[in-house]
Amino acid sequence: MKILLDRRRFLALSAAGLSLTALPRLAAAEVPLPDAAKALGATVAAEGPSEKPLRLAVLSFQGSSFWEAADKGIAAATDYLKPLNTTVDYIQLGTGLTAETIVAGIDGALTKQYDGIATVPIFDGTVAKVNEAVAAGVPFVAFIADSAERSNRTVGMGQLAYDAGKTAGAFIAKQLGGKGKIAVITGYLGAAQHDARMNGALDYLKAEHPDITIVGPFECKDDDATAYSQATDAMTSNPDLSVIYVTAGGSEAAAKAVRDAGQTGKVGVVGYDDLPEKQQYKDGGEILALLDQAPGRQTFESLVMLHNILAFGKEYPADIPVAAPLALGKNAKP
């Protein structure tokens, strides 16, 4: 909201006993996005600077190339917002993706009285703590993966997971010509986004292509070594396997397993997150397709939105869907 105050209106307000602090905050000019943000595909720019110092907490995980990509957005936002009177503190949650870890992180951020919080509340067990934060007047942005149960978070951005899964299922069916066998490796059973991606694909395949046999799911807990072992075992136990569908972390490891087993061209991987580390497997033919979700863009924009909400009262849609484009590998059928 932009408000222009001329001298006459200023005097009238003063005579009426109204202070300027009671007025809506003045909008500021947008600050051009840095090259680091543009490289991530970010489009949400900050207004600024904030009149008062702001402290934002971003809670994220580590241990894979996916989270490293998310870190790039956090780093870019930290540098971008610092001159605008907003400090970003990165609270690392470790490698174990659990509701308890996320809740403890949010609780710690509330104890330290951060002005805004952004994180990945992927489990329903986080809802009560998210609602507690919002009830305390702390804006909350969920990025990448939200809970299945609706919380009172201020903004949620991320891939429409069930729809992305359906897209993956349709792609798999096309690659197999409507018949064959696939194995499913998921991240965490019970994690809303992982389940939705899995169910979106499997519901579609069961309804539209009943001649496709499904093996699994196997839970790898986003661990590359586990995903590698599960992919290897699936190929060994199922010589007629054609596709390994990985719903979360582990697609790179599954692709390596295909290569190491000498199954390139016979077994292909369909997964998520088109990251540079996976390019060799797209070029080599082990990865057929990846559905991207731009983790760095999401972390960057989440923090910028918090800055704009707190500093200028800017409003955003409660739900911001992120597109899931298919990045095809060399052996994919167009």
GROMACS .gro file of C-alpha atoms in nm:
model
  334
    1MET     CA    1   0.000   0.000   0.000
    2LYS     CA    2   0.138   0.342  -0.095
    3ILE     CA    3   0.036   0.651   0.098
    4LEU     CA    4   0.140   0.999  -0.010
    5LEU     CA    5   0.133   1.264   0.262
    6ASP     CA    6   0.136   1.628   0.158
    7ARG     CA    7   0.192   1.909   0.409
    8ARG     CA    8  -0.180   1.995   0.433
    9ARG     CA    9  -0.278   1.638   0.522
   10PHE     CA   10   0.010   1.611   0.767
   11LEU     CA   11  -0.111   1.924   0.951
   12ALA     CA   12  -0.471   1.801   0.949
   13LEU     CA   13  -0.371   1.470   1.101
   14SER     CA   14  -0.159   1.643   1.362
   15ALA     CA   15  -0.445   1.876   1.455
   16ALA     CA   16  -0.670   1.574   1.498
   17GLY     CA   17  -0.422   1.424   1.741
   18LEU     CA   18  -0.326   1.133   1.515
   19SER     CA   19   0.034   1.021   1.510
   20LEU     CA   20   0.212   0.906   1.200
   21THR     CA   21   0.292   0.576   1.370
   22ALA     CA   22  -0.079   0.492   1.359
   23LEU     CA   23  -0.078   0.507   0.981
   24PRO     CA   24  -0.010   0.210   0.753
   25ARG     CA   25   0.357   0.178   0.674
   26LEU     CA   26   0.484   0.351   0.364
   27ALA     CA   27   0.579   0.120   0.080
   28ALA     CA   28   0.940   0.144  -0.029
   29ALA     CA   29   1.091   0.096  -0.370
   30GLU     CA   30   1.183  -0.258  -0.467
   31VAL     CA   31   1.550  -0.342  -0.437
   32PRO     CA   32   1.687  -0.503  -0.756
   33LEU     CA   33   1.751  -0.874  -0.726
   34PRO     CA   34   2.118  -0.978  -0.708
   35ASP     CA   35   2.268  -1.206  -0.971
   36ALA     CA   36   2.280  -1.491  -0.719
   37ALA     CA   37   1.901  -1.474  -0.680
   38LYS     CA   38   1.838  -1.445  -1.053
   39ALA     CA   39   2.048  -1.757  -1.107
   40LEU     CA   40   1.806  -1.942  -0.877
   41GLY     CA   41   1.505  -1.822  -1.076
   42ALA     CA   42   1.383  -1.591  -0.799
   43THR     CA   43   1.134  -1.319  -0.890
   44VAL     CA   44   1.019  -1.182  -0.551
   45ALA     CA   45   1.210  -0.863  -0.471
   46ALA     CA   46   1.246  -0.699  -0.132
   47GLU     CA   47   1.119  -0.357  -0.041
   48GLY     CA   48   1.334  -0.172   0.200
   49PRO     CA   49   1.508  -0.099   0.412
   50SER     CA   50   1.303  -0.180   0.721
   51GLU     CA   51   1.261   0.107   0.966
   52LYS     CA   52   1.346  -0.120   1.259
   53PRO     CA   53   1.593  -0.410   1.274
   54LEU     CA   54   1.434  -0.746   1.190
   55ARG     CA   55   1.556  -1.095   1.279
   56LEU     CA   56   1.448  -1.393   1.071
   57ALA     CA   57   1.508  -1.760   1.148
   58VAL     CA   58   1.528  -2.012   0.866
   59LEU     CA   59   1.533  -2.379   0.965
   60SER     CA   60   1.656  -2.632   0.712
   61PHE     CA   61   1.826  -2.969   0.678
   62GLN     CA   62   2.162  -3.092   0.554
   63GLY     CA   63   2.317  -3.406   0.410
   64SER     CA   64   2.231  -3.408   0.039
   65SER     CA   65   2.274  -3.209  -0.282
   66PHE     CA   66   1.909  -3.106  -0.253
   67TRP     CA   67   1.960  -2.931   0.079
   68GLU     CA   68   2.284  -2.781  -0.053
   69ALA     CA   69   2.076  -2.625  -0.332
   70ALA     CA   70   1.834  -2.489  -0.071
   71ASP     CA   71   2.133  -2.345   0.117
   72LYS     CA   72   2.223  -2.134  -0.186
   73GLY     CA   73   1.891  -1.953  -0.158
   74ILE     CA   74   1.943  -1.896   0.214
   75ALA     CA   75   2.290  -1.753   0.153
   76ALA     CA   76   2.166  -1.525  -0.126
   77ALA     CA   77   1.878  -1.396   0.089
   78THR     CA   78   2.107  -1.339   0.386
   79ASP     CA   79   2.338  -1.116   0.181
   80TYR     CA   80   2.049  -0.942   0.003
   81LEU     CA   81   1.853  -0.854   0.317
   82LYS     CA   82   2.143  -0.751   0.541
   83PRO     CA   83   2.170  -0.394   0.399
   84LEU     CA   84   1.790  -0.367   0.437
   85ASN     CA   85   1.810  -0.391   0.817
   86THR     CA   86   1.708  -0.758   0.824
   87THR     CA   87   1.930  -1.029   0.970
   88VAL     CA   88   1.883  -1.392   0.868
   89ASP     CA   89   1.999  -1.665   1.105
   90TYR     CA   90   2.032  -2.012   0.955
   91ILE     CA   91   1.942  -2.282   1.209
   92GLN     CA   92   2.068  -2.619   1.085
   93LEU     CA   93   1.847  -2.913   1.179
   94GLY     CA   94   2.088  -3.191   1.079
   95THR     CA   95   2.021  -3.486   0.852
   96GLY     CA   96   1.726  -3.657   1.023
   97LEU     CA   97   1.397  -3.534   0.877
   98THR     CA   98   1.147  -3.582   1.162
   99ALA     CA   99   0.855  -3.390   1.307
  100GLU     CA  100   1.028  -3.380   1.645
  101THR     CA  101   1.337  -3.213   1.497
  102ILE     CA  102   1.130  -2.949   1.319
  103VAL     CA  103   0.917  -2.879   1.628
  104ALA     CA  104   1.228  -2.840   1.844
  105GLY     CA  105   1.375  -2.598   1.590
  106ILE     CA  106   1.060  -2.385   1.581
  107ASP     CA  107   1.041  -2.391   1.960
  108GLY     CA  108   1.399  -2.267   1.981
  109ALA     CA  109   1.326  -1.987   1.735
  110LEU     CA  110   1.025  -1.877   1.940
  111THR     CA  111   1.232  -1.880   2.258
  112LYS     CA  112   1.488  -1.653   2.091
  113GLN     CA  113   1.205  -1.421   1.983
  114TYR     CA  114   1.270  -1.407   1.611
  115ASP     CA  115   1.039  -1.177   1.418
  116GLY     CA  116   0.964  -1.434   1.147
  117ILE     CA  117   1.025  -1.804   1.079
  118ALA     CA  118   1.063  -2.005   0.758
  119THR     CA  119   1.103  -2.382   0.745
  120VAL     CA  120   0.989  -2.717   0.598
  121PRO     CA  121   0.694  -2.838   0.814
  122ILE     CA  122   0.649  -3.158   0.614
  123PHE     CA  123   0.487  -3.367   0.891
  124ASP     CA  124   0.143  -3.326   1.047
  125GLY     CA  125   0.315  -3.340   1.386
  126THR     CA  126   0.440  -2.984   1.327
  127VAL     CA  127   0.095  -2.823   1.293
  128ALA     CA  128   0.037  -2.737   1.659
  129LYS     CA  129   0.378  -2.568   1.690
  130VAL     CA  130   0.328  -2.372   1.366
  131ASN     CA  131  -0.011  -2.255   1.495
  132GLU     CA  132   0.151  -2.155   1.824
  133ALA     CA  133   0.402  -1.938   1.639
  134VAL     CA  134   0.135  -1.765   1.432
  135ALA     CA  135  -0.085  -1.712   1.740
  136ALA     CA  136   0.212  -1.541   1.903
  137GLY     CA  137   0.220  -1.292   1.615
  138VAL     CA  138   0.518  -1.445   1.434
  139PRO     CA  139   0.471  -1.465   1.054
  140PHE     CA  140   0.549  -1.816   0.931
  141VAL     CA  141   0.639  -1.924   0.577
  142ALA     CA  142   0.645  -2.292   0.483
  143PHE     CA  143   0.872  -2.370   0.190
  144ILE     CA  144   0.931  -2.681  -0.024
  145ALA     CA  145   0.700  -2.919   0.166
  146ASP     CA  146   0.402  -2.848   0.391
  147SER     CA  147   0.204  -3.075   0.621
  148ALA     CA  148  -0.100  -3.260   0.488
  149GLU     CA  149  -0.309  -3.118   0.773
  150ARG     CA  150  -0.362  -2.749   0.716
  151SER     CA  151  -0.186  -2.521   0.965
  152ASN     CA  152  -0.231  -2.148   1.016
  153ARG     CA  153   0.101  -2.066   0.848
  154THR     CA  154   0.109  -1.726   0.683
  155VAL     CA  155   0.228  -1.846   0.343
  156GLY     CA  156   0.302  -2.189   0.202
  157MET     CA  157   0.497  -2.235  -0.118
  158GLY     CA  158   0.591  -2.556  -0.290
  159GLN     CA  159   0.522  -2.810  -0.556
  160LEU     CA  160   0.169  -2.948  -0.590
  161ALA     CA  161   0.297  -3.288  -0.491
  162TYR     CA  162   0.005  -3.512  -0.590
  163ASP     CA  163  -0.019  -3.346  -0.931
  164ALA     CA  164   0.358  -3.380  -0.976
  165GLY     CA  165   0.325  -3.749  -0.893
  166LYS     CA  166   0.050  -3.787  -1.150
  167THR     CA  167   0.275  -3.621  -1.409
  168ALA     CA  168   0.550  -3.866  -1.317
  169GLY     CA  169   0.307  -4.158  -1.348
  170ALA     CA  170   0.194  -4.049  -1.694
  171PHE     CA  171   0.556  -4.011  -1.803
  172ILE     CA  172   0.645  -4.358  -1.672
  173ALA     CA  173   0.347  -4.513  -1.852
  174LYS     CA  174   0.457  -4.351  -2.177
  175GLN     CA  175   0.812  -4.482  -2.139
  176LEU     CA  176   0.681  -4.836  -2.080
  177GLY     CA  177   0.411  -4.830  -2.345
  178GLY     CA  178   0.152  -4.905  -2.078
  179LYS     CA  179   0.300  -5.233  -1.949
  180GLY     CA  180   0.603  -5.341  -1.749
  181LYS     CA  181   0.739  -5.329  -1.396
  182ILE     CA  182   0.854  -5.042  -1.177
  183ALA     CA  183   1.006  -5.017  -0.829
  184VAL     CA  184   0.922  -4.730  -0.596
  185ILE     CA  185   1.169  -4.576  -0.351
  186THR     CA  186   1.029  -4.304  -0.127
  187GLY     CA  187   1.194  -4.076   0.126
  188TYR     CA  188   0.992  -4.090   0.448
  189LEU     CA  189   0.664  -4.277   0.477
  190GLY     CA  190   0.430  -4.034   0.650
  191ALA     CA  191   0.598  -3.723   0.509
  192ALA     CA  192   0.310  -3.546   0.334
  193GLN     CA  193   0.494  -3.442   0.020
  194HIS     CA  194   0.669  -3.775  -0.029
  195ASP     CA  195   0.343  -3.966   0.018
  196ALA     CA  196   0.156  -3.736  -0.220
  197ARG     CA  197   0.416  -3.775  -0.495
  198MET     CA  198   0.407  -4.151  -0.452
  199ASN     CA  199   0.028  -4.175  -0.442
  200GLY     CA  200  -0.020  -3.936  -0.732
  201ALA     CA  201   0.187  -4.163  -0.955
  202LEU     CA  202   0.058  -4.496  -0.824
  203ASP     CA  203  -0.309  -4.394  -0.825
  204TYR     CA  204  -0.273  -4.288  -1.187
  205LEU     CA  205  -0.092  -4.606  -1.291
  206LYS     CA  206  -0.336  -4.837  -1.113
  207ALA     CA  207  -0.636  -4.661  -1.267
  208GLU     CA  208  -0.507  -4.603  -1.619
  209HIS     CA  209  -0.241  -4.871  -1.673
  210PRO     CA  210  -0.320  -5.183  -1.469
  211ASP     CA  211  -0.068  -5.386  -1.672
  212ILE     CA  212   0.217  -5.200  -1.501
  213THR     CA  213   0.335  -5.395  -1.196
  214ILE     CA  214   0.453  -5.200  -0.892
  215VAL     CA  215   0.723  -5.324  -0.653
  216GLY     CA  216   0.761  -5.149  -0.317
  217PRO     CA  217   0.754  -4.884  -0.185
  218PHE     CA  218   1.089  -4.892  -0.011
  219GLU     CA  219   1.170  -4.621   0.244
  220CYS     CA  220   1.522  -4.481   0.209
  221LYS     CA  221   1.484  -4.188   0.454
  222ASP     CA  222   1.653  -3.963   0.197
  223ASP     CA  223   1.977  -4.155   0.248
  224ASP     CA  224   2.183  -4.212  -0.067
  225ALA     CA  225   2.352  -4.530   0.057
  226THR     CA  226   2.014  -4.682   0.142
  227ALA     CA  227   1.863  -4.578  -0.191
  228TYR     CA  228   2.161  -4.729  -0.376
  229SER     CA  229   2.119  -5.058  -0.191
  230GLN     CA  230   1.743  -5.066  -0.247
  231ALA     CA  231   1.779  -4.993  -0.618
  232THR     CA  232   2.042  -5.265  -0.652
  233ASP     CA  233   1.827  -5.518  -0.467
  234ALA     CA  234   1.521  -5.427  -0.675
  235MET     CA  235   1.709  -5.490  -1.001
  236THR     CA  236   1.856  -5.816  -0.872
  237SER     CA  237   1.520  -5.947  -0.750
  238ASN     CA  238   1.330  -5.829  -1.058
  239PRO     CA  239   1.522  -5.897  -1.380
  240ASP     CA  240   1.226  -5.758  -1.576
  241LEU     CA  241   1.236  -5.421  -1.397
  242SER     CA  242   1.221  -5.119  -1.629
  243VAL     CA  243   1.185  -4.808  -1.411
  244ILE     CA  244   1.285  -4.700  -1.061
  245TYR     CA  245   1.062  -4.418  -0.938
  246VAL     CA  246   1.223  -4.216  -0.658
  247THR     CA  247   0.982  -3.977  -0.488
  248ALA     CA  248   1.232  -3.777  -0.281
  249GLY     CA  249   1.606  -3.796  -0.208
  250GLY     CA  250   1.800  -4.081  -0.367
  251SER     CA  251   1.750  -4.046  -0.743
  252GLU     CA  252   2.120  -3.979  -0.800
  253ALA     CA  253   2.213  -4.285  -0.594
  254ALA     CA  254   1.959  -4.500  -0.779
  255ALA     CA  255   2.103  -4.383  -1.111
  256LYS     CA  256   2.452  -4.479  -0.995
  257ALA     CA  257   2.319  -4.822  -0.897
  258VAL     CA  258   2.177  -4.865  -1.249
  259ARG     CA  259   2.512  -4.769  -1.402
  260ASP     CA  260   2.713  -4.991  -1.168
  261ALA     CA  261   2.484  -5.287  -1.239
  262GLY     CA  262   2.533  -5.246  -1.613
  263GLN     CA  263   2.160  -5.181  -1.660
  264THR     CA  264   2.185  -4.849  -1.845
  265GLY     CA  265   1.935  -4.851  -2.130
  266LYS     CA  266   1.735  -5.130  -1.968
  267VAL     CA  267   1.639  -4.964  -1.638
  268GLY     CA  268   1.575  -4.591  -1.606
  269VAL     CA  269   1.523  -4.364  -1.307
  270VAL     CA  270   1.242  -4.110  -1.274
  271GLY     CA  271   1.280  -3.872  -0.982
  272TYR     CA  272   1.285  -3.516  -0.858
  273ASP     CA  273   1.516  -3.214  -0.843
  274ASP     CA  274   1.714  -3.127  -1.154
  275LEU     CA  275   2.045  -3.052  -0.983
  276PRO     CA  276   2.390  -3.018  -1.146
  277GLU     CA  277   2.516  -3.331  -0.968
  278LYS     CA  278   2.262  -3.540  -1.161
  279GLN     CA  279   2.350  -3.413  -1.507
  280GLN     CA  280   2.600  -3.693  -1.573
  281TYR     CA  281   2.323  -3.950  -1.524
  282LYS     CA  282   2.083  -3.764  -1.753
  283ASP     CA  283   2.354  -3.749  -2.018
  284GLY     CA  284   2.451  -4.112  -1.954
  285GLY     CA  285   2.095  -4.239  -1.992
  286GLU     CA  286   2.040  -4.369  -1.639
  287ILE     CA  287   1.800  -4.088  -1.545
  288LEU     CA  288   1.498  -4.064  -1.775
  289ALA     CA  289   1.344  -3.754  -1.618
  290LEU     CA  290   1.350  -3.527  -1.314
  291LEU     CA  291   1.067  -3.304  -1.194
  292ASP     CA  292   1.225  -2.988  -1.058
  293GLN     CA  293   1.104  -2.778  -0.763
  294ALA     CA  294   1.371  -2.505  -0.741
  295PRO     CA  295   1.468  -2.538  -0.373
  296GLY     CA  296   1.706  -2.240  -0.381
  297ARG     CA  297   1.440  -2.014  -0.526
  298GLN     CA  298   1.194  -2.124  -0.258
  299THR     CA  299   1.423  -2.055   0.036
  300PHE     CA  300   1.524  -1.717  -0.107
  301GLU     CA  301   1.169  -1.601  -0.175
  302SER     CA  302   1.041  -1.728   0.162
  303LEU     CA  303   1.285  -1.501   0.346
  304VAL     CA  304   1.219  -1.203   0.120
  305MET     CA  305   0.845  -1.241   0.175
  306LEU     CA  306   0.895  -1.246   0.552
  307HIS     CA  307   1.097  -0.923   0.527
  308ASN     CA  308   0.826  -0.754   0.320
  309ILE     CA  309   0.546  -0.878   0.548
  310LEU     CA  310   0.715  -0.755   0.864
  311ALA     CA  311   0.862  -0.430   0.734
  312PHE     CA  312   0.580  -0.310   0.511
  313GLY     CA  313   0.272  -0.521   0.584
  314LYS     CA  314   0.281  -0.671   0.237
  315GLU     CA  315   0.032  -0.951   0.173
  316TYR     CA  316   0.088  -1.268  -0.027
  317PRO     CA  317  -0.141  -1.555  -0.128
  318ALA     CA  318  -0.170  -1.819   0.142
  319ASP     CA  319  -0.072  -2.085  -0.113
  320ILE     CA  320   0.195  -2.030  -0.378
  321PRO     CA  321   0.235  -2.330  -0.612
  322VAL     CA  322   0.574  -2.395  -0.767
  323ALA     CA  323   0.581  -2.542  -1.117
  324ALA     CA  324   0.722  -2.893  -1.168
  325PRO     CA  325   0.879  -2.895  -1.515
  326LEU     CA  326   1.013  -3.223  -1.654
  327ALA     CA  327   1.385  -3.224  -1.734
  328LEU     CA  328   1.445  -3.516  -1.971
  329GLY     CA  329   1.746  -3.744  -1.988
  330LYS     CA  330   1.911  -3.878  -2.303
  331ASN     CA  331   1.715  -4.203  -2.313
  332ALA     CA  332   1.369  -4.056  -2.249
  333LYS     CA  333   1.101  -4.102  -2.511
  334PRO     CA  334   0.974  -3.752  -2.600
   0.00000   0.00000   0.00000
